[in-house]
Amino acid sequence: MSMAEDQSADVAGLMEEVGRKARASAELLALAPSKAKDAALLAAAMTLRANVDDILDANARDMAFGREKGLTAAMLDRLALDEERIEGIAKGLEAVAALKDPVGDIMADWERPNGLRIQRVRVPLGVIGVIYESRPNVTADAGALCLKAGNAAILRGGSESFHSSHAIHDCLVEGLSAAGLPEAAIQLVPTRDRAAVGEMLRGLGGRLDVIVPRGGRGLIKRVQTEARVPVFAHLDGVCHVYVDGAADLDMARDIVVNAKMRRTGICGSAETVLVDRACAGTHLRPIIEALLAKGCEVRGDDTVRAEVSAAEEASEDDWYTEYLDAIIAIKVVNGVSEAIEHIGKYGSHHTDAIVTSDEKTAEKFLNEVDSAIVLHNASTQFADGGEFGMGAEIGIATGRFHARGPVGVEQLTSFKYMVRGKGQTRP
């Protein structure tokens, strides 16, 4: 089904051809009707379900390769597929198909005194490159979102997910073909050669418009440093939960445990808990004990360690660390202002939450914490495009340029101005 891996290929020439096909496909997709794009996604979902065994076989090869490479438990969890996860991927494709097509949306419409009518209209970005590690589901999510927004996609998965990504990509291609859309609208780089990444970062001769990296700090830092095209990315997900003095204990405990332990390896997993000194006497021990009971290692300041002897000493580095594992740092602070100050110093502008029944304190936190996503009385694990009703996401952007937070179909568009006149000339 999938393209054969050719390690001897001329990577520069190979990627130039990938870019050429992508640009040609993007020109067609920009004008493709919504029905065709949706039909492709629905057909791909149906093909995924029909090819579960093939996808699982491919994933088994990748899991064996990952174990040989010594991937961490968190990385192996990201890589693993089962029938339930494949069904989730198929439902994700259907969810994206059900979204409103953003292309052609009139964002603003006004008329000038001279009679010119001006409209700001959503248009596709063009060709989007996605470079990712481990998670083979990104192949489907990224391909689907790019397609829905009228963009061509060039996907470069990690070497550890090579076979799984190809098996999923084959299903996307079948969907495109069934809907009469160009099969090159979603391309998967057919080689593990790392030189392919370098070619993408250089922009494929002007054929690549945006790059989205998804993976570890090393990958994202390289992309942000070397890319010659715009990048949607976050470098770290150092996410916080602040338990305010007015927090309900049961709610705070449930949110903290979920925020850390539901899935420790995702970027929305909480890495630091800040507890208001005003409730430390009642809330600190139950929260720590609940985390320990779930197998989470706790590192804390002097107050935390005095309260629970099982807590390890937290170093200065711990407050900056994205563990992506069952480890959490806990600190006692003097109220919401100190919590906001701590998040501003050590955080990564990704996702931060407050637990409190005091609406005024909550509003202060929501307004003053400078992160892409801020939550009140909810787990940081909701930092996900699917949970936001966006169908899926291509990543979480923490910068301030164009897109911030979950990058969904709307964020994968730009706009242009359409100006209609009746013969006006400028004096």
Short mmCIF file of C-alpha atoms in Angstrom, two decimals:
data_model
loop_
_atom_site.label_atom_id
_atom_site.label_comp_id
_atom_site.label_asym_id
_atom_site.label_seq_id
_atom_site.Cartn_x
_atom_site.Cartn_y
_atom_site.Cartn_z
CA MET A 1 0.00 0.00 0.00
CA SER A 2 2.58 2.56 1.10
CA MET A 3 5.49 4.14 -0.74
CA ALA A 4 8.67 2.17 -0.42
CA GLU A 5 11.36 3.80 1.66
CA ASP A 6 14.31 4.70 -0.53
CA GLN A 7 17.35 5.52 1.56
CA SER A 8 19.48 6.02 -1.55
CA ALA A 9 17.21 8.64 -3.04
CA ASP A 10 18.46 12.09 -3.97
CA VAL A 11 16.71 13.78 -1.06
CA ALA A 12 16.94 17.29 -2.49
CA GLY A 13 15.45 16.15 -5.78
CA LEU A 14 12.85 14.04 -4.02
CA MET A 15 11.70 16.94 -1.84
CA GLU A 16 11.67 19.37 -4.77
CA GLU A 17 9.19 17.06 -6.50
CA VAL A 18 7.12 16.78 -3.31
CA GLY A 19 7.00 20.57 -3.12
CA ARG A 20 6.08 20.94 -6.78
CA LYS A 21 3.18 18.50 -6.44
CA ALA A 22 2.03 20.17 -3.25
CA ARG A 23 1.93 23.64 -4.83
CA ALA A 24 -0.02 22.35 -7.83
CA SER A 25 -2.47 20.61 -5.47
CA ALA A 26 -2.84 23.72 -3.31
CA GLU A 27 -3.97 25.73 -6.31
CA LEU A 28 -6.73 23.20 -6.95
CA LEU A 29 -7.72 22.82 -3.30
CA ALA A 30 -8.14 26.56 -2.86
CA LEU A 31 -11.11 26.32 -5.23
CA ALA A 32 -12.38 22.88 -4.20
CA PRO A 33 -16.00 22.76 -3.01
CA SER A 34 -16.69 21.87 0.61
CA LYS A 35 -18.59 18.74 -0.43
CA ALA A 36 -15.51 17.29 -2.14
CA LYS A 37 -13.25 17.94 0.84
CA ASP A 38 -15.78 16.46 3.25
CA ALA A 39 -16.33 13.44 1.02
CA ALA A 40 -12.57 12.78 1.03
CA LEU A 41 -12.44 12.88 4.83
CA LEU A 42 -15.46 10.61 5.25
CA ALA A 43 -14.08 8.12 2.74
CA ALA A 44 -10.73 8.15 4.55
CA ALA A 45 -12.48 7.42 7.86
CA MET A 46 -14.29 4.47 6.28
CA THR A 47 -11.02 3.18 4.81
CA LEU A 48 -9.30 3.44 8.21
CA ARG A 49 -11.96 1.23 9.77
CA ALA A 50 -11.63 -1.27 6.93
CA ASN A 51 -7.85 -1.47 7.35
CA VAL A 52 -7.51 -1.77 11.13
CA ASP A 53 -5.50 -4.99 10.92
CA ASP A 54 -3.00 -3.51 8.45
CA ILE A 55 -2.57 -0.42 10.61
CA LEU A 56 -2.04 -2.51 13.75
CA ASP A 57 0.54 -4.66 11.96
CA ALA A 58 2.40 -1.53 10.87
CA ASN A 59 2.23 -0.15 14.40
CA ALA A 60 3.61 -3.37 15.85
CA ARG A 61 6.71 -2.93 13.65
CA ASP A 62 7.09 0.65 14.88
CA MET A 63 6.66 -0.35 18.54
CA ALA A 64 9.39 -2.97 18.18
CA PHE A 65 11.64 -0.39 16.54
CA GLY A 66 10.86 2.07 19.34
CA ARG A 67 11.77 -0.41 22.06
CA GLU A 68 15.05 -1.15 20.29
CA LYS A 69 15.77 2.61 20.22
CA GLY A 70 15.07 2.81 23.95
CA LEU A 71 12.08 5.15 23.76
CA THR A 72 10.65 6.19 27.13
CA ALA A 73 7.34 4.81 28.37
CA ALA A 74 5.73 8.17 27.59
CA MET A 75 7.05 8.11 24.01
CA LEU A 76 5.92 4.51 23.51
CA ASP A 77 2.45 5.47 24.77
CA ARG A 78 2.32 8.25 22.18
CA LEU A 79 3.35 5.80 19.48
CA ALA A 80 1.01 2.95 20.39
CA LEU A 81 -2.19 2.26 18.48
CA ASP A 82 -5.04 -0.10 19.27
CA GLU A 83 -8.54 -0.54 17.87
CA GLU A 84 -9.93 2.13 20.19
CA ARG A 85 -7.32 4.70 19.17
CA ILE A 86 -7.81 3.92 15.48
CA GLU A 87 -11.55 4.40 15.93
CA GLY A 88 -10.74 7.71 17.60
CA ILE A 89 -8.69 8.73 14.55
CA ALA A 90 -11.59 7.83 12.24
CA LYS A 91 -14.04 9.81 14.38
CA GLY A 92 -11.60 12.71 14.31
CA LEU A 93 -11.73 12.73 10.51
CA GLU A 94 -15.53 12.73 10.64
CA ALA A 95 -15.49 15.55 13.18
CA VAL A 96 -13.33 17.69 10.90
CA ALA A 97 -15.64 16.91 7.97
CA ALA A 98 -18.58 18.18 10.07
CA LEU A 99 -16.91 21.53 10.74
CA LYS A 100 -17.91 24.64 8.84
CA ASP A 101 -15.60 25.27 5.91
CA PRO A 102 -13.70 28.48 6.71
CA VAL A 103 -12.63 29.17 3.13
CA GLY A 104 -14.63 32.03 1.66
CA ASP A 105 -15.94 33.28 5.00
CA ILE A 106 -16.50 37.03 4.93
CA MET A 107 -14.72 38.28 8.03
CA ALA A 108 -15.65 41.94 7.52
CA ASP A 109 -17.69 43.88 4.99
CA TRP A 110 -17.94 47.65 4.64
CA GLU A 111 -18.48 50.41 2.11
CA ARG A 112 -16.39 53.55 1.73
CA PRO A 113 -17.86 57.04 1.10
CA ASN A 114 -16.63 56.80 -2.50
CA GLY A 115 -18.79 53.73 -3.08
CA LEU A 116 -16.02 51.10 -2.92
CA ARG A 117 -17.22 47.91 -1.23
CA ILE A 118 -14.47 46.13 0.70
CA GLN A 119 -14.61 42.60 2.09
CA ARG A 120 -12.00 40.70 4.10
CA VAL A 121 -12.34 37.05 3.05
CA ARG A 122 -10.70 33.88 4.42
CA VAL A 123 -8.38 32.05 2.03
CA PRO A 124 -6.07 29.03 2.49
CA LEU A 125 -2.48 29.54 3.59
CA GLY A 126 -1.25 27.37 0.71
CA VAL A 127 1.22 24.56 1.44
CA ILE A 128 1.73 23.56 5.06
CA GLY A 129 4.60 21.39 6.25
CA VAL A 130 4.12 19.41 9.44
CA ILE A 131 7.14 17.85 11.14
CA TYR A 132 6.27 15.57 14.04
CA GLU A 133 7.49 12.80 16.29
CA SER A 134 5.98 9.58 17.61
CA ARG A 135 2.24 10.14 17.38
CA PRO A 136 0.97 8.51 14.18
CA ASN A 137 -2.48 10.03 14.73
CA VAL A 138 -0.95 13.40 13.78
CA THR A 139 -0.80 12.07 10.21
CA ALA A 140 -4.59 11.99 10.09
CA ASP A 141 -5.25 15.09 12.21
CA ALA A 142 -2.83 17.32 10.33
CA GLY A 143 -3.80 16.02 6.91
CA ALA A 144 -7.51 16.45 7.64
CA LEU A 145 -7.23 19.97 9.03
CA CYS A 146 -5.04 21.17 6.18
CA LEU A 147 -7.44 19.69 3.63
CA LYS A 148 -10.53 21.18 5.28
CA ALA A 149 -8.91 24.64 5.18
CA GLY A 150 -8.03 24.20 1.50
CA ASN A 151 -4.31 23.67 2.02
CA ALA A 152 -1.95 21.06 0.65
CA ALA A 153 0.01 19.22 3.35
CA ILE A 154 3.52 17.81 3.41
CA LEU A 155 3.84 15.53 6.43
CA ARG A 156 7.15 14.36 7.84
CA GLY A 157 6.59 11.89 10.67
CA GLY A 158 9.24 10.61 13.02
CA SER A 159 11.35 7.61 12.11
CA GLU A 160 9.80 5.66 14.97
CA SER A 161 6.27 6.05 13.52
CA PHE A 162 7.30 5.47 9.90
CA HIS A 163 5.18 2.39 9.17
CA SER A 164 2.12 3.49 11.18
CA SER A 165 2.08 6.90 9.51
CA HIS A 166 2.31 5.35 6.06
CA ALA A 167 -0.57 2.97 6.78
CA ILE A 168 -2.74 5.88 7.92
CA HIS A 169 -1.60 8.07 5.03
CA ASP A 170 -2.63 5.39 2.56
CA CYS A 171 -6.19 5.71 3.88
CA LEU A 172 -6.13 9.48 3.41
CA VAL A 173 -4.93 9.07 -0.17
CA GLU A 174 -7.74 6.61 -0.91
CA GLY A 175 -10.19 9.18 0.45
CA LEU A 176 -8.78 11.92 -1.78
CA SER A 177 -8.96 9.67 -4.81
CA ALA A 178 -12.55 8.65 -4.05
CA ALA A 179 -13.56 12.33 -3.85
CA GLY A 180 -11.81 13.27 -7.09
CA LEU A 181 -9.22 15.45 -5.38
CA PRO A 182 -5.48 15.33 -6.17
CA GLU A 183 -3.74 12.54 -4.26
CA ALA A 184 -0.76 14.83 -3.73
CA ALA A 185 -2.93 17.14 -1.63
CA ILE A 186 -1.66 15.21 1.41
CA GLN A 187 1.85 13.86 0.97
CA LEU A 188 3.94 11.92 3.45
CA VAL A 189 7.69 12.31 3.05
CA PRO A 190 8.71 8.82 1.86
CA THR A 191 12.13 8.65 3.51
CA ARG A 192 13.53 8.54 7.03
CA ASP A 193 16.55 10.54 5.88
CA ARG A 194 16.88 13.56 8.18
CA ALA A 195 18.05 15.64 5.21
CA ALA A 196 14.38 15.83 4.20
CA VAL A 197 13.70 17.96 7.28
CA GLY A 198 16.46 20.35 6.25
CA GLU A 199 14.91 20.71 2.80
CA MET A 200 11.55 21.56 4.37
CA LEU A 201 13.12 24.12 6.71
CA ARG A 202 14.65 25.83 3.69
CA GLY A 203 11.16 26.17 2.20
CA LEU A 204 11.35 23.80 -0.78
CA GLY A 205 12.27 26.57 -3.18
CA GLY A 206 9.48 28.88 -2.05
CA ARG A 207 6.81 26.20 -2.31
CA LEU A 208 6.26 25.82 1.45
CA ASP A 209 4.27 28.57 3.22
CA VAL A 210 4.16 27.51 6.88
CA ILE A 211 5.81 24.85 9.07
CA VAL A 212 4.19 23.30 12.14
CA PRO A 213 6.50 21.22 14.36
CA ARG A 214 5.05 18.76 16.87
CA GLY A 215 7.44 16.91 19.13
CA GLY A 216 10.16 17.32 21.70
CA ARG A 217 12.09 20.43 22.63
CA GLY A 218 15.03 19.49 20.38
CA LEU A 219 12.88 19.24 17.25
CA ILE A 220 10.92 22.42 17.91
CA LYS A 221 14.01 24.44 18.81
CA ARG A 222 15.72 23.32 15.60
CA VAL A 223 12.69 24.28 13.51
CA GLN A 224 12.35 27.68 15.16
CA THR A 225 16.07 28.35 14.72
CA GLU A 226 16.56 27.13 11.15
CA ALA A 227 13.24 27.60 9.35
CA ARG A 228 13.17 30.08 6.48
CA VAL A 229 9.35 30.17 6.54
CA PRO A 230 6.86 31.12 9.30
CA VAL A 231 6.47 28.62 12.14
CA PHE A 232 3.49 27.79 14.37
CA ALA A 233 5.02 26.22 17.46
CA HIS A 234 5.45 26.00 21.19
CA LEU A 235 8.81 25.14 22.70
CA ASP A 236 7.61 23.79 26.06
CA GLY A 237 4.38 22.98 27.87
CA VAL A 238 5.22 23.99 31.46
CA CYS A 239 1.60 24.09 32.60
CA HIS A 240 0.44 25.15 36.07
CA VAL A 241 -2.55 24.60 38.33
CA TYR A 242 -2.98 27.25 41.02
CA VAL A 243 -5.13 26.14 43.98
CA ASP A 244 -6.49 29.33 45.50
CA GLY A 245 -7.44 29.80 49.15
CA ALA A 246 -11.09 29.82 48.10
CA ALA A 247 -10.85 26.51 46.23
CA ASP A 248 -13.17 23.61 47.03
CA LEU A 249 -10.92 20.79 48.24
CA ASP A 250 -12.59 17.94 46.35
CA MET A 251 -12.64 19.95 43.13
CA ALA A 252 -9.02 21.00 43.53
CA ARG A 253 -7.85 17.46 44.21
CA ASP A 254 -9.76 16.03 41.24
CA ILE A 255 -8.52 18.73 38.86
CA VAL A 256 -4.88 18.44 39.93
CA VAL A 257 -4.85 14.64 39.64
CA ASN A 258 -6.53 14.75 36.24
CA ALA A 259 -4.33 17.58 34.99
CA LYS A 260 -1.20 15.60 35.82
CA MET A 261 -2.11 11.93 35.54
CA ARG A 262 -4.78 11.51 32.85
CA ARG A 263 -2.02 11.45 30.24
CA THR A 264 1.37 12.57 31.48
CA GLY A 265 3.00 12.72 28.05
CA ILE A 266 0.86 15.40 26.42
CA CYS A 267 1.75 19.09 26.28
CA GLY A 268 -1.29 20.07 28.36
CA SER A 269 -0.24 17.92 31.30
CA ALA A 270 0.29 19.97 34.47
CA GLU A 271 3.93 20.12 35.56
CA THR A 272 3.65 22.47 38.56
CA VAL A 273 1.01 22.96 41.25
CA LEU A 274 0.93 26.21 43.20
CA VAL A 275 -1.04 26.14 46.46
CA ASP A 276 -2.20 29.27 48.28
CA ARG A 277 -0.76 29.43 51.79
CA ALA A 278 -4.27 30.36 52.96
CA CYS A 279 -5.48 26.80 52.28
CA ALA A 280 -2.22 24.86 52.59
CA GLY A 281 -3.20 23.53 56.02
CA THR A 282 -6.33 21.86 54.64
CA HIS A 283 -5.60 21.24 50.94
CA LEU A 284 -1.90 20.48 50.58
CA ARG A 285 -1.71 17.03 52.16
CA PRO A 286 -4.86 15.59 50.49
CA ILE A 287 -3.70 16.78 47.06
CA ILE A 288 -0.20 15.35 47.50
CA GLU A 289 -1.49 12.05 48.88
CA ALA A 290 -3.88 11.71 45.92
CA LEU A 291 -0.99 12.23 43.50
CA LEU A 292 1.23 9.75 45.34
CA ALA A 293 -1.58 7.19 45.32
CA LYS A 294 -1.65 7.45 41.52
CA GLY A 295 2.09 6.75 41.33
CA CYS A 296 3.20 10.34 40.79
CA GLU A 297 6.55 11.48 42.14
CA VAL A 298 6.22 14.76 44.04
CA ARG A 299 8.96 17.35 44.30
CA GLY A 300 8.30 20.28 46.58
CA ASP A 301 9.54 23.31 48.48
CA ASP A 302 10.28 23.27 52.22
CA THR A 303 6.61 23.65 53.19
CA VAL A 304 5.58 20.74 50.99
CA ARG A 305 8.34 18.49 52.32
CA ALA A 306 7.47 19.38 55.91
CA GLU A 307 3.86 18.40 55.25
CA VAL A 308 4.57 15.11 53.43
CA SER A 309 7.86 13.31 54.00
CA ALA A 310 7.53 11.32 50.75
CA ALA A 311 8.02 14.51 48.73
CA GLU A 312 11.47 15.03 47.21
CA GLU A 313 13.25 18.38 47.34
CA ALA A 314 12.51 20.58 44.33
CA SER A 315 15.44 22.34 42.70
CA GLU A 316 15.31 25.64 40.84
CA ASP A 317 15.38 23.69 37.57
CA ASP A 318 12.22 21.81 38.52
CA TRP A 319 10.11 24.97 38.19
CA TYR A 320 11.21 25.26 34.54
CA THR A 321 10.85 21.56 33.68
CA GLU A 322 8.36 19.92 31.33
CA TYR A 323 8.51 16.37 32.71
CA LEU A 324 6.02 14.67 30.36
CA ASP A 325 6.09 11.94 32.98
CA ALA A 326 4.54 11.05 36.37
CA ILE A 327 6.50 13.77 38.17
CA ILE A 328 5.18 17.07 39.49
CA ALA A 329 6.61 20.08 41.33
CA ILE A 330 4.56 21.72 44.09
CA LYS A 331 5.09 25.10 45.74
CA VAL A 332 3.20 27.10 48.36
CA VAL A 333 2.65 30.75 47.39
CA ASN A 334 1.19 33.80 49.08
CA GLY A 335 -1.96 34.31 47.06
CA VAL A 336 -2.91 34.80 43.44
CA SER A 337 -0.47 37.64 42.74
CA GLU A 338 2.52 35.51 43.70
CA ALA A 339 1.09 32.63 41.66
CA ILE A 340 0.81 34.87 38.59
CA GLU A 341 4.36 36.12 39.18
CA HIS A 342 5.67 32.53 39.42
CA ILE A 343 3.88 31.52 36.20
CA GLY A 344 5.25 34.59 34.43
CA LYS A 345 8.81 33.70 35.45
CA TYR A 346 8.84 29.93 35.00
CA GLY A 347 5.95 29.20 32.62
CA SER A 348 5.96 28.72 28.86
CA HIS A 349 2.79 30.64 27.89
CA HIS A 350 1.01 27.38 27.08
CA THR A 351 -1.82 26.45 29.50
CA ASP A 352 -2.46 27.45 33.11
CA ALA A 353 -5.44 26.94 35.41
CA ILE A 354 -6.87 28.36 38.63
CA VAL A 355 -9.16 26.52 41.03
CA THR A 356 -11.25 28.91 43.12
CA SER A 357 -14.82 29.82 44.05
CA ASP A 358 -13.90 33.51 44.14
CA GLU A 359 -14.96 35.01 40.80
CA LYS A 360 -12.94 38.19 41.31
CA THR A 361 -9.75 36.19 41.92
CA ALA A 362 -10.51 34.00 38.91
CA GLU A 363 -10.93 37.04 36.65
CA LYS A 364 -7.63 38.47 37.86
CA PHE A 365 -5.88 35.20 37.00
CA LEU A 366 -7.58 34.86 33.59
CA ASN A 367 -6.74 38.45 32.64
CA GLU A 368 -3.18 38.64 33.95
CA VAL A 369 -1.69 35.23 33.12
CA ASP A 370 -0.10 35.63 29.69
CA SER A 371 -0.71 32.16 28.28
CA ALA A 372 -2.38 30.87 25.14
CA ILE A 373 -4.96 29.03 27.24
CA VAL A 374 -6.14 29.96 30.74
CA LEU A 375 -8.79 27.99 32.61
CA HIS A 376 -10.97 28.47 35.67
CA ASN A 377 -12.05 25.35 37.59
CA ALA A 378 -11.05 22.96 34.81
CA SER A 379 -8.15 20.61 34.06
CA THR A 380 -5.25 21.70 31.86
CA GLN A 381 -5.81 18.47 29.91
CA PHE A 382 -8.59 20.33 28.06
CA ALA A 383 -5.83 22.12 26.09
CA ASP A 384 -6.87 20.32 22.94
CA GLY A 385 -8.52 21.42 19.72
CA GLY A 386 -10.97 18.53 19.83
CA GLU A 387 -12.11 19.52 23.32
CA PHE A 388 -12.55 23.10 22.09
CA GLY A 389 -14.99 21.87 19.45
CA MET A 390 -12.48 22.47 16.67
CA GLY A 391 -12.62 18.86 15.47
CA ALA A 392 -8.91 18.39 15.98
CA GLU A 393 -5.78 20.49 16.11
CA ILE A 394 -2.50 20.62 14.29
CA GLY A 395 -0.76 21.85 17.45
CA ILE A 396 -0.85 24.42 20.24
CA ALA A 397 0.78 27.73 19.27
CA THR A 398 2.20 29.83 22.10
CA GLY A 399 3.50 32.74 20.05
CA ARG A 400 1.58 35.87 19.17
CA PHE A 401 1.83 35.77 15.40
CA HIS A 402 -1.37 34.85 13.51
CA ALA A 403 -2.38 31.83 15.59
CA ARG A 404 -2.40 31.24 19.35
CA GLY A 405 -3.68 28.23 21.28
CA PRO A 406 -5.12 25.24 19.41
CA VAL A 407 -4.41 25.57 15.70
CA GLY A 408 -7.54 24.39 13.91
CA VAL A 409 -9.07 25.01 10.51
CA GLU A 410 -9.59 28.76 10.96
CA GLN A 411 -5.99 29.24 12.08
CA LEU A 412 -4.85 27.46 8.91
CA THR A 413 -6.27 30.24 6.78
CA SER A 414 -5.16 33.75 5.93
CA PHE A 415 -7.29 36.41 4.29
CA LYS A 416 -7.37 38.74 1.35
CA TYR A 417 -9.32 41.89 0.58
CA MET A 418 -11.88 41.84 -2.22
CA VAL A 419 -12.69 45.36 -3.40
CA ARG A 420 -15.61 46.02 -5.76
CA GLY A 421 -16.09 49.33 -7.48
CA LYS A 422 -18.11 51.04 -10.18
CA GLY A 423 -15.34 52.72 -12.10
CA GLN A 424 -13.84 54.78 -9.24
CA THR A 425 -10.44 56.37 -9.75
CA ARG A 426 -8.35 57.86 -6.97
CA PRO A 427 -8.01 61.65 -7.08
#
